[in-house]
mmCIF file of C-alpha atoms in Angstrom:
data_model
loop_
_atom_site.group_PDB
_atom_site.id
_atom_site.type_symbol
_atom_site.label_atom_id
_atom_site.label_comp_id
_atom_site.label_asym_id
_atom_site.label_seq_id
_atom_site.Cartn_x
_atom_site.Cartn_y
_atom_site.Cartn_z
ATOM 1 C CA MET A 1 118.260 98.528 112.645
ATOM 2 C CA ALA A 2 114.844 99.918 112.484
ATOM 3 C CA ARG A 3 113.619 100.626 109.390
ATOM 4 C CA ALA A 4 113.959 104.591 108.922
ATOM 5 C CA LEU A 5 112.406 106.448 105.658
ATOM 6 C CA ILE A 6 112.785 110.452 105.162
ATOM 7 C CA HIS A 7 111.051 111.904 103.079
ATOM 8 C CA MET A 8 112.738 115.120 101.225
ATOM 9 C CA PRO A 9 113.420 117.047 98.513
ATOM 10 C CA ALA A 10 116.672 116.039 96.964
ATOM 11 C CA ASP A 11 117.888 119.553 95.427
ATOM 12 C CA ALA A 12 116.167 122.996 96.112
ATOM 13 C CA ARG A 13 117.480 126.053 95.528
ATOM 14 C CA SER A 14 119.226 128.652 97.776
ATOM 15 C CA GLY A 15 116.870 130.157 100.529
ATOM 16 C CA GLU A 16 114.257 128.046 99.654
ATOM 17 C CA ILE A 17 112.322 126.809 103.168
ATOM 18 C CA ILE A 18 111.892 122.533 102.706
ATOM 19 C CA GLU A 19 110.021 120.269 104.152
ATOM 20 C CA ILE A 20 111.739 117.118 106.106
ATOM 21 C CA ARG A 21 109.331 114.497 106.858
ATOM 22 C CA ALA A 22 111.014 111.526 109.298
ATOM 23 C CA LEU A 23 109.528 108.269 110.217
ATOM 24 C CA ILE A 24 111.126 105.436 111.858
ATOM 25 C CA ALA A 25 109.635 102.104 112.846
ATOM 26 C CA HIS A 26 109.505 101.782 117.121
ATOM 27 C CA PRO A 27 107.356 99.954 119.359
ATOM 28 C CA MET A 28 107.231 102.994 121.932
ATOM 29 C CA GLU A 29 106.724 100.491 124.335
ATOM 30 C CA THR A 30 105.439 103.057 127.657
ATOM 31 C CA GLY A 31 106.483 101.311 129.935
ATOM 32 C CA PHE A 32 103.207 101.489 131.849
ATOM 33 C CA ARG A 33 101.365 98.727 130.146
ATOM 34 C CA PRO A 34 101.315 94.834 131.979
ATOM 35 C CA GLY A 35 102.234 92.497 129.926
ATOM 36 C CA ASN A 36 100.866 88.468 128.723
ATOM 37 C CA ALA A 37 103.173 87.338 131.809
ATOM 38 C CA GLY A 38 101.530 89.548 134.026
ATOM 39 C CA GLY A 39 104.611 92.200 134.382
ATOM 40 C CA ILE A 40 105.238 95.410 133.578
ATOM 41 C CA LEU A 41 106.536 95.440 130.457
ATOM 42 C CA PRO A 42 109.973 97.264 130.844
ATOM 43 C CA ARG A 43 109.956 100.604 128.694
ATOM 44 C CA ASP A 44 111.174 100.712 126.121
ATOM 45 C CA ILE A 45 111.118 104.208 123.939
ATOM 46 C CA ILE A 46 112.820 106.765 121.553
ATOM 47 C CA ARG A 47 114.668 109.931 124.453
ATOM 48 C CA ASN A 48 115.554 112.027 121.359
ATOM 49 C CA PHE A 49 115.982 113.228 117.500
ATOM 50 C CA VAL A 50 118.597 115.219 116.049
ATOM 51 C CA CYS A 51 118.531 116.752 112.765
ATOM 52 C CA LYS A 52 122.690 118.220 111.610
ATOM 53 C CA TYR A 53 122.524 120.064 108.017
ATOM 54 C CA ASN A 54 126.506 119.658 107.197
ATOM 55 C CA GLY A 55 127.092 119.331 110.636
ATOM 56 C CA VAL A 56 125.139 121.883 112.418
ATOM 57 C CA GLN A 57 121.604 121.114 114.360
ATOM 58 C CA VAL A 58 118.539 122.687 112.447
ATOM 59 C CA PHE A 59 115.974 120.339 114.782
ATOM 60 C CA ALA A 60 115.846 118.305 117.616
ATOM 61 C CA ALA A 61 112.926 116.809 119.938
ATOM 62 C CA GLU A 62 112.383 115.405 122.751
ATOM 63 C CA LEU A 63 110.429 111.691 122.971
ATOM 64 C CA HIS A 64 108.124 110.993 125.398
ATOM 65 C CA PRO A 65 105.885 107.664 126.916
ATOM 66 C CA ALA A 66 102.563 108.784 125.809
ATOM 67 C CA MET A 67 103.848 109.031 121.926
ATOM 68 C CA SER A 68 102.784 106.943 119.511
ATOM 69 C CA ALA A 69 104.755 103.459 117.467
ATOM 70 C CA ASN A 70 106.589 104.102 114.389
ATOM 71 C CA PRO A 71 106.797 108.060 115.575
ATOM 72 C CA TYR A 72 106.328 110.034 112.493
ATOM 73 C CA ILE A 73 108.221 113.914 112.509
ATOM 74 C CA ALA A 74 107.786 116.244 109.415
ATOM 75 C CA PHE A 75 109.535 119.681 110.043
ATOM 76 C CA HIS A 76 111.250 122.228 107.893
ATOM 77 C CA THR A 77 114.396 123.880 108.021
ATOM 78 C CA ARG A 78 116.391 126.600 105.114
ATOM 79 C CA ALA A 79 117.847 125.367 102.089
ATOM 80 C CA THR A 80 121.977 127.004 102.110
ATOM 81 C CA GLU A 81 123.816 124.906 100.832
ATOM 82 C CA SER A 82 124.784 121.686 99.714
ATOM 83 C CA GLY A 83 125.615 119.157 101.724
ATOM 84 C CA THR A 84 124.460 116.357 103.789
ATOM 85 C CA LEU A 85 121.432 116.002 106.199
ATOM 86 C CA GLU A 86 121.504 113.716 109.438
ATOM 87 C CA PHE A 87 118.918 111.579 111.218
ATOM 88 C CA THR A 88 119.990 110.329 114.293
ATOM 89 C CA TRP A 89 117.598 108.330 117.017
ATOM 90 C CA THR A 90 118.807 107.458 120.462
ATOM 91 C CA GLY A 91 117.092 105.917 122.976
ATOM 92 C CA ASP A 92 116.291 103.579 125.804
ATOM 93 C CA ASN A 93 118.049 99.593 125.342
ATOM 94 C CA GLY A 94 121.189 101.745 123.607
ATOM 95 C CA LEU A 95 118.833 102.812 120.538
ATOM 96 C CA ALA A 96 121.438 105.158 117.606
ATOM 97 C CA GLN A 97 120.536 104.540 114.886
ATOM 98 C CA THR A 98 121.588 107.530 111.940
ATOM 99 C CA GLU A 99 120.565 107.889 108.883
ATOM 100 C CA THR A 100 121.847 110.692 106.122
ATOM 101 C CA ALA A 101 120.019 112.404 102.415
ATOM 102 C CA ARG A 102 122.138 114.769 100.136
ATOM 103 C CA LEU A 103 120.437 117.894 99.773
ATOM 104 C CA THR A 104 122.020 119.784 96.670
ATOM 105 C CA ILE A 105 121.457 123.508 95.927
ATOM 106 C CA ALA A 106 120.659 124.449 92.262
ATOM 107 C CA SER A 107 123.392 127.069 90.967
ATOM 108 C CA MET B 1 58.913 111.888 65.923
ATOM 109 C CA THR B 2 56.021 113.437 67.604
ATOM 110 C CA SER B 3 56.469 115.955 70.977
ATOM 111 C CA ALA B 4 55.366 113.891 73.106
ATOM 112 C CA HIS B 5 57.419 111.155 71.345
ATOM 113 C CA ALA B 6 60.588 113.133 72.103
ATOM 114 C CA ILE B 7 59.842 114.168 75.956
ATOM 115 C CA ALA B 8 59.192 110.229 76.109
ATOM 116 C CA ALA B 9 62.938 109.544 75.015
ATOM 117 C CA VAL B 10 64.137 112.149 76.798
ATOM 118 C CA ILE B 11 62.383 110.652 80.076
ATOM 119 C CA GLY B 12 63.732 107.130 79.132
ATOM 120 C CA THR B 13 67.046 108.492 78.641
ATOM 121 C CA ALA B 14 67.879 110.139 82.276
ATOM 122 C CA LEU B 15 66.390 107.225 83.703
ATOM 123 C CA ALA B 16 68.781 104.885 82.262
ATOM 124 C CA ALA B 17 71.988 107.299 83.467
ATOM 125 C CA SER B 18 70.240 107.917 87.344
ATOM 126 C CA ALA B 19 69.554 104.082 87.242
ATOM 127 C CA ALA B 20 73.479 103.469 86.368
ATOM 128 C CA ALA B 21 74.526 106.227 88.976
ATOM 129 C CA GLN B 22 72.524 104.362 91.437
ATOM 130 C CA THR B 23 73.756 100.814 90.658
ATOM 131 C CA ASP B 24 76.715 101.443 93.229
ATOM 132 C CA THR B 25 76.239 102.163 96.432
ATOM 133 C CA ARG B 26 79.449 100.918 97.793
ATOM 134 C CA LYS B 27 81.947 103.178 99.910
ATOM 135 C CA SER B 28 85.671 102.376 100.804
ATOM 136 C CA GLY B 29 86.292 102.192 104.408
ATOM 137 C CA VAL B 30 88.448 105.143 103.797
ATOM 138 C CA ASP B 31 85.491 107.205 103.153
ATOM 139 C CA TYR B 32 84.069 106.930 106.448
ATOM 140 C CA MET B 33 87.862 107.772 108.087
ATOM 141 C CA SER B 34 88.732 111.364 109.623
ATOM 142 C CA PRO B 35 90.092 113.891 107.352
ATOM 143 C CA ALA B 36 93.424 113.079 109.299
ATOM 144 C CA THR B 37 93.471 109.751 108.916
ATOM 145 C CA GLN B 38 92.308 109.729 104.973
ATOM 146 C CA ALA B 39 95.155 111.929 104.417
ATOM 147 C CA MET B 40 97.719 109.548 106.387
ATOM 148 C CA GLN B 41 96.795 106.770 104.488
ATOM 149 C CA ARG B 42 96.449 109.259 101.099
ATOM 150 C CA ASP B 43 100.305 110.323 101.234
ATOM 151 C CA ASP B 44 102.918 107.993 101.107
ATOM 152 C CA THR B 45 104.901 110.030 102.850
ATOM 153 C CA GLN B 46 102.671 109.908 105.738
ATOM 154 C CA ASN B 47 102.308 106.599 106.055
ATOM 155 C CA PRO B 48 103.536 104.642 108.336
ATOM 156 C CA ALA B 49 102.658 101.331 106.538
ATOM 157 C CA MET B 50 105.275 102.453 104.191
ATOM 158 C CA LEU B 51 108.042 101.203 107.200
ATOM 159 C CA TRP B 52 106.243 97.869 106.215
ATOM 160 C CA VAL B 53 106.216 98.549 102.261
ATOM 161 C CA ALA B 54 110.269 98.563 102.685
ATOM 162 C CA GLY B 55 111.086 95.934 105.193
ATOM 163 C CA GLY B 56 108.847 94.072 102.069
ATOM 164 C CA GLU B 57 110.318 95.172 99.435
ATOM 165 C CA ALA B 58 114.110 94.044 101.151
ATOM 166 C CA LEU B 59 112.686 91.052 102.018
ATOM 167 C CA TRP B 60 111.854 90.123 98.021
ATOM 168 C CA ARG B 61 115.382 90.377 96.957
ATOM 169 C CA THR B 62 116.481 88.438 99.830
ATOM 170 C CA PRO B 63 117.559 84.749 99.240
ATOM 171 C CA ALA B 64 116.052 82.178 101.171
ATOM 172 C CA GLY B 65 116.067 78.234 102.479
ATOM 173 C CA ALA B 66 117.956 75.730 101.002
ATOM 174 C CA SER B 67 117.293 77.231 96.825
ATOM 175 C CA SER B 68 118.999 80.587 97.955
ATOM 176 C CA LYS B 69 116.199 81.763 95.902
ATOM 177 C CA SER B 70 114.457 85.374 96.730
ATOM 178 C CA CYS B 71 110.621 85.930 95.119
ATOM 179 C CA ALA B 72 113.104 87.892 92.591
ATOM 180 C CA SER B 73 114.881 84.444 91.744
ATOM 181 C CA CYS B 74 111.808 83.708 89.767
ATOM 182 C CA HIS B 75 109.255 86.675 89.794
ATOM 183 C CA ASN B 76 111.875 89.446 88.430
ATOM 184 C CA ASP B 77 110.567 93.020 89.449
ATOM 185 C CA ALA B 78 107.305 92.423 91.667
ATOM 186 C CA LYS B 79 106.625 96.273 89.971
ATOM 187 C CA HIS B 80 105.437 94.186 86.854
ATOM 188 C CA SER B 81 104.743 90.418 87.833
ATOM 189 C CA MET B 82 102.561 91.497 90.767
ATOM 190 C CA LYS B 83 100.618 93.962 88.963
ATOM 191 C CA GLY B 84 97.572 92.908 89.805
ATOM 192 C CA VAL B 85 97.780 89.901 91.838
ATOM 193 C CA ALA B 86 96.857 90.086 95.208
ATOM 194 C CA THR B 87 93.073 91.599 93.352
ATOM 195 C CA ARG B 88 92.393 87.805 92.630
ATOM 196 C CA PHE B 89 92.777 86.120 96.315
ATOM 197 C CA PRO B 90 91.506 84.361 97.521
ATOM 198 C CA ARG B 91 91.309 81.892 94.897
ATOM 199 C CA PHE B 92 91.901 77.451 94.461
ATOM 200 C CA SER B 93 95.128 76.141 94.052
ATOM 201 C CA LYS B 94 95.146 72.856 92.404
ATOM 202 C CA GLY B 95 98.678 72.440 94.023
ATOM 203 C CA ALA B 96 97.189 73.309 97.898
ATOM 204 C CA GLY B 97 93.615 71.526 96.663
ATOM 205 C CA LYS B 98 92.161 74.123 98.284
ATOM 206 C CA VAL B 99 91.252 77.999 98.352
ATOM 207 C CA ILE B 100 94.139 79.791 99.549
ATOM 208 C CA THR B 101 95.109 83.818 100.467
ATOM 209 C CA LEU B 102 98.024 85.706 99.256
ATOM 210 C CA GLY B 103 99.750 84.918 102.788
ATOM 211 C CA GLU B 104 99.079 81.496 101.966
ATOM 212 C CA GLN B 105 100.415 81.812 98.721
ATOM 213 C CA ILE B 106 104.313 83.781 100.088
ATOM 214 C CA ASN B 107 104.164 80.935 101.703
ATOM 215 C CA ILE B 108 103.498 77.751 99.910
ATOM 216 C CA CYS B 109 105.917 79.497 97.517
ATOM 217 C CA ARG B 110 108.825 79.808 100.937
ATOM 218 C CA THR B 111 108.229 75.659 101.674
ATOM 219 C CA GLY B 112 107.912 74.926 97.949
ATOM 220 C CA ALA B 113 110.033 76.705 95.802
ATOM 221 C CA MET B 114 112.327 78.193 97.650
ATOM 222 C CA LYS B 115 112.757 75.212 100.581
ATOM 223 C CA ALA B 116 112.654 77.814 103.041
ATOM 224 C CA GLN B 117 110.790 78.081 106.580
ATOM 225 C CA PRO B 118 107.462 79.482 106.143
ATOM 226 C CA PHE B 119 106.191 82.435 107.522
ATOM 227 C CA LYS B 120 104.541 82.840 111.082
ATOM 228 C CA VAL B 121 100.759 83.754 110.461
ATOM 229 C CA GLU B 122 100.488 87.835 111.146
ATOM 230 C CA SER B 123 104.524 87.457 111.501
ATOM 231 C CA GLU B 124 106.184 90.924 110.436
ATOM 232 C CA ASP B 125 108.004 89.308 107.699
ATOM 233 C CA LEU B 126 104.648 87.712 106.291
ATOM 234 C CA LEU B 127 102.689 90.958 107.068
ATOM 235 C CA SER B 128 105.637 93.276 105.230
ATOM 236 C CA LEU B 129 105.975 90.926 102.247
ATOM 237 C CA GLU B 130 102.034 90.591 102.135
ATOM 238 C CA THR B 131 101.494 94.557 101.886
ATOM 239 C CA TYR B 132 104.496 95.446 99.605
ATOM 240 C CA ILE B 133 102.488 92.733 96.987
ATOM 241 C CA ALA B 134 99.744 93.952 97.752
ATOM 242 C CA MET B 135 100.893 97.224 96.976
ATOM 243 C CA GLN B 136 101.596 96.628 92.983
ATOM 244 C CA SER B 137 97.441 96.300 92.753
ATOM 245 C CA ARG B 138 96.420 99.759 94.010
ATOM 246 C CA GLY B 139 94.541 101.037 91.909
ATOM 247 C CA GLN B 140 93.149 97.801 90.270
ATOM 248 C CA PRO B 141 89.624 96.523 90.738
ATOM 249 C CA MET B 142 89.023 93.812 93.341
ATOM 250 C CA ASN B 143 89.033 91.013 90.614
ATOM 251 C CA PRO B 144 88.260 87.817 92.896
ATOM 252 C CA PRO B 145 88.357 84.456 90.510
ATOM 253 C CA ASN B 146 84.897 82.668 89.556
ATOM 254 C CA ASP B 147 86.365 78.741 89.645
ATOM 255 C CA LYS B 148 84.067 76.494 91.329
ATOM 256 C CA GLU B 149 86.045 76.082 94.220
ATOM 257 C CA THR B 150 86.393 80.211 95.053
ATOM 258 C CA ALA B 151 82.641 80.746 94.222
ATOM 259 C CA ALA B 152 81.965 77.831 97.195
ATOM 260 C CA SER B 153 83.517 79.431 99.236
ATOM 261 C CA ALA B 154 82.243 82.466 98.750
ATOM 262 C CA ALA B 155 78.819 81.136 98.934
ATOM 263 C CA ARG B 156 79.576 79.645 102.473
ATOM 264 C CA GLY B 157 80.809 82.844 103.166
ATOM 265 C CA GLN B 158 78.349 85.098 102.468
ATOM 266 C CA LYS B 159 76.163 82.771 104.478
ATOM 267 C CA LEU B 160 78.581 83.338 107.374
ATOM 268 C CA PHE B 161 78.539 86.969 106.644
ATOM 269 C CA THR B 162 74.871 86.921 107.674
ATOM 270 C CA THR B 163 74.490 84.031 110.377
ATOM 271 C CA ARG B 164 74.093 85.476 113.638
ATOM 272 C CA MET B 165 76.691 84.521 115.940
ATOM 273 C CA GLY B 166 78.214 85.111 119.751
ATOM 274 C CA GLN B 167 76.903 86.422 123.212
ATOM 275 C CA ILE B 168 75.205 89.567 121.418
ATOM 276 C CA ASN B 169 73.746 87.495 118.425
ATOM 277 C CA LEU B 170 74.824 89.806 115.907
ATOM 278 C CA SER B 171 75.825 88.856 112.327
ATOM 279 C CA CYS B 172 78.662 90.792 110.273
ATOM 280 C CA ALA B 173 75.607 91.874 107.677
ATOM 281 C CA GLN B 174 73.808 93.742 111.372
ATOM 282 C CA CYS B 175 76.489 96.044 111.761
ATOM 283 C CA HIS B 176 77.924 96.497 107.789
ATOM 284 C CA ASP B 177 75.099 96.292 105.527
ATOM 285 C CA ALA B 178 71.882 97.490 107.470
ATOM 286 C CA ASN B 179 73.668 99.848 109.948
ATOM 287 C CA ALA B 180 76.410 101.210 107.865
ATOM 288 C CA GLY B 181 77.391 105.289 107.845
ATOM 289 C CA LYS B 182 75.901 104.701 111.849
ATOM 290 C CA ARG B 183 78.139 104.896 114.323
ATOM 291 C CA LEU B 184 79.261 101.949 117.388
ATOM 292 C CA ALA B 185 80.215 104.288 120.597
ATOM 293 C CA GLY B 186 82.414 106.177 119.004
ATOM 294 C CA ALA B 187 83.528 104.558 115.618
ATOM 295 C CA PRO B 188 81.854 105.163 112.351
ATOM 296 C CA ILE B 189 80.902 101.679 111.415
ATOM 297 C CA PRO B 190 82.075 101.547 107.583
ATOM 298 C CA GLN B 191 80.522 98.597 105.107
ATOM 299 C CA GLY B 192 83.272 96.569 105.621
ATOM 300 C CA HIS B 193 84.447 96.291 101.947
ATOM 301 C CA ALA B 194 88.243 94.455 102.456
ATOM 302 C CA ASN B 195 90.196 96.134 99.451
ATOM 303 C CA ALA B 196 92.972 98.153 101.464
ATOM 304 C CA TYR B 197 94.159 95.577 103.447
ATOM 305 C CA PRO B 198 96.503 94.385 105.103
ATOM 306 C CA ILE B 199 96.003 97.647 107.256
ATOM 307 C CA TYR B 200 98.126 100.087 109.477
ATOM 308 C CA ARG B 201 95.180 100.098 112.589
ATOM 309 C CA LEU B 202 96.210 102.919 114.705
ATOM 310 C CA GLU B 203 94.413 101.382 117.868
ATOM 311 C CA TRP B 204 97.003 98.460 117.050
ATOM 312 C CA GLN B 205 100.168 100.687 116.450
ATOM 313 C CA GLY B 206 101.278 97.885 113.847
ATOM 314 C CA MET B 207 100.291 96.165 111.106
ATOM 315 C CA GLY B 208 97.287 93.184 110.461
ATOM 316 C CA SER B 209 95.240 91.004 108.337
ATOM 317 C CA LEU B 210 92.208 90.784 107.076
ATOM 318 C CA GLN B 211 92.105 87.717 109.407
ATOM 319 C CA ARG B 212 93.044 89.530 112.203
ATOM 320 C CA ARG B 213 90.394 92.268 111.560
ATOM 321 C CA LEU B 214 87.731 89.485 111.478
ATOM 322 C CA ARG B 215 88.442 88.111 114.387
ATOM 323 C CA ASN B 216 88.897 91.018 115.781
ATOM 324 C CA CYS B 217 85.077 91.943 115.542
ATOM 325 C CA MET B 218 83.754 87.965 115.775
ATOM 326 C CA SER B 219 86.038 88.030 119.215
ATOM 327 C CA GLY B 220 83.655 92.170 119.715
ATOM 328 C CA VAL B 221 80.323 90.524 119.117
ATOM 329 C CA ARG B 222 81.633 87.491 122.331
ATOM 330 C CA ALA B 223 81.316 84.828 119.509
ATOM 331 C CA GLU B 224 83.901 82.157 119.715
ATOM 332 C CA VAL B 225 87.181 83.245 117.277
ATOM 333 C CA PRO B 226 88.545 80.793 114.777
ATOM 334 C CA GLN B 227 92.308 80.429 114.212
ATOM 335 C CA TYR B 228 94.269 81.870 111.992
ATOM 336 C CA GLY B 229 93.430 79.987 108.462
ATOM 337 C CA ALA B 230 90.657 78.181 109.449
ATOM 338 C CA GLN B 231 88.053 77.297 106.904
ATOM 339 C CA ASP B 232 85.557 79.771 107.844
ATOM 340 C CA LEU B 233 88.032 83.150 108.372
ATOM 341 C CA ILE B 234 89.106 82.357 103.982
ATOM 342 C CA ASP B 235 85.260 81.460 102.876
ATOM 343 C CA LEU B 236 84.768 85.095 104.787
ATOM 344 C CA GLU B 237 87.524 86.536 103.003
ATOM 345 C CA ALA B 238 86.248 84.527 99.931
ATOM 346 C CA TRP B 239 83.365 86.597 99.923
ATOM 347 C CA LEU B 240 84.240 90.003 100.344
ATOM 348 C CA ALA B 241 86.570 89.785 97.703
ATOM 349 C CA LEU B 242 83.169 89.120 96.067
ATOM 350 C CA ARG B 243 81.196 91.529 98.260
ATOM 351 C CA ALA B 244 83.723 93.941 96.758
ATOM 352 C CA LYS B 245 84.548 93.178 92.928
ATOM 353 C CA GLY B 246 85.398 96.388 91.192
ATOM 354 C CA MET B 247 85.962 98.516 93.699
ATOM 355 C CA PRO B 248 90.107 99.872 94.023
ATOM 356 C CA LEU B 249 92.591 98.544 95.760
ATOM 357 C CA GLU B 250 94.007 100.822 98.582
ATOM 358 C CA THR B 251 96.889 98.284 100.129
ATOM 359 C CA PRO B 252 98.250 100.047 102.465
ATOM 360 C CA GLY B 253 94.870 101.159 104.191
ATOM 361 C CA VAL B 254 95.873 103.094 106.786
ATOM 362 C CA ARG B 255 92.729 102.905 109.933
ATOM 363 C CA PRO B 256 91.801 104.714 113.521
#
């Protein structure tokens, strides 16, 4: 499983806008580069990234071959209720990785 | 005291102060980078090298080999035990009978105390563990040892640094001493201080060791590139450590 790092606050006030940073180790092989053996290296990229907040999608992105290895995605969302954020990367070669993080709303 | 004496004393103090401020003109490589690259290095939540640090931290606690020991079995918490360690490499190892790098020391532990297979040079695992260990010394001044063997290695490295090589017939010093701050094609030429290795290089899309960087420069001037672990590369590393003595370690660095 690829290594992934999620950076976001563990708690927030209700209604506060929080920043979430997600980084994953992935080669993002474009499918256009020649390998050492002379042939073209098969494409191996992440196709999709989705963030769900208590089951509701709050952010999604499509990724393409021109994106760098180890893609870093930063976005904002509004903290509404305590719960779990679920981050899923899917892509070539059956990649499907999910990480979760807890967010607590200070009462 | 006459007024002339007083003025002379004031000038003397001012000269001494400006001399102290001028003695160190060294600049870290990060100072030559674009603001975006600098931000990537300075903010751990943006720095892609932290993926390797996370991998290294896991390896630190993973038992390996016939001994079933991990790094932590002997060295406990790296945050304390490894603090400052990376600032003192390359150094002479009595056991190995030669000057070694931090990467070689990791493999000496693996084949010795851990009875495990050594990591391959420039492998993901070796770079991860090396980055994790080096990061524990972040902010500490480079402090290369001055034993006889390490000093001799650094002296050989200094000679190599100023020796022209390759079809382009350039020495390291001609770029990194004489022309630092200018540009080579589109890229800035830094002073070449080795105080942030292993680095995440955007062009590599991954981590690389100082020896990878040195080999890169050598193939750039179309010189014969030494194998990883070659004496010439270790000597150059020893000289670069001495050249950067006192500068704070920045591992994990980010470079374009």
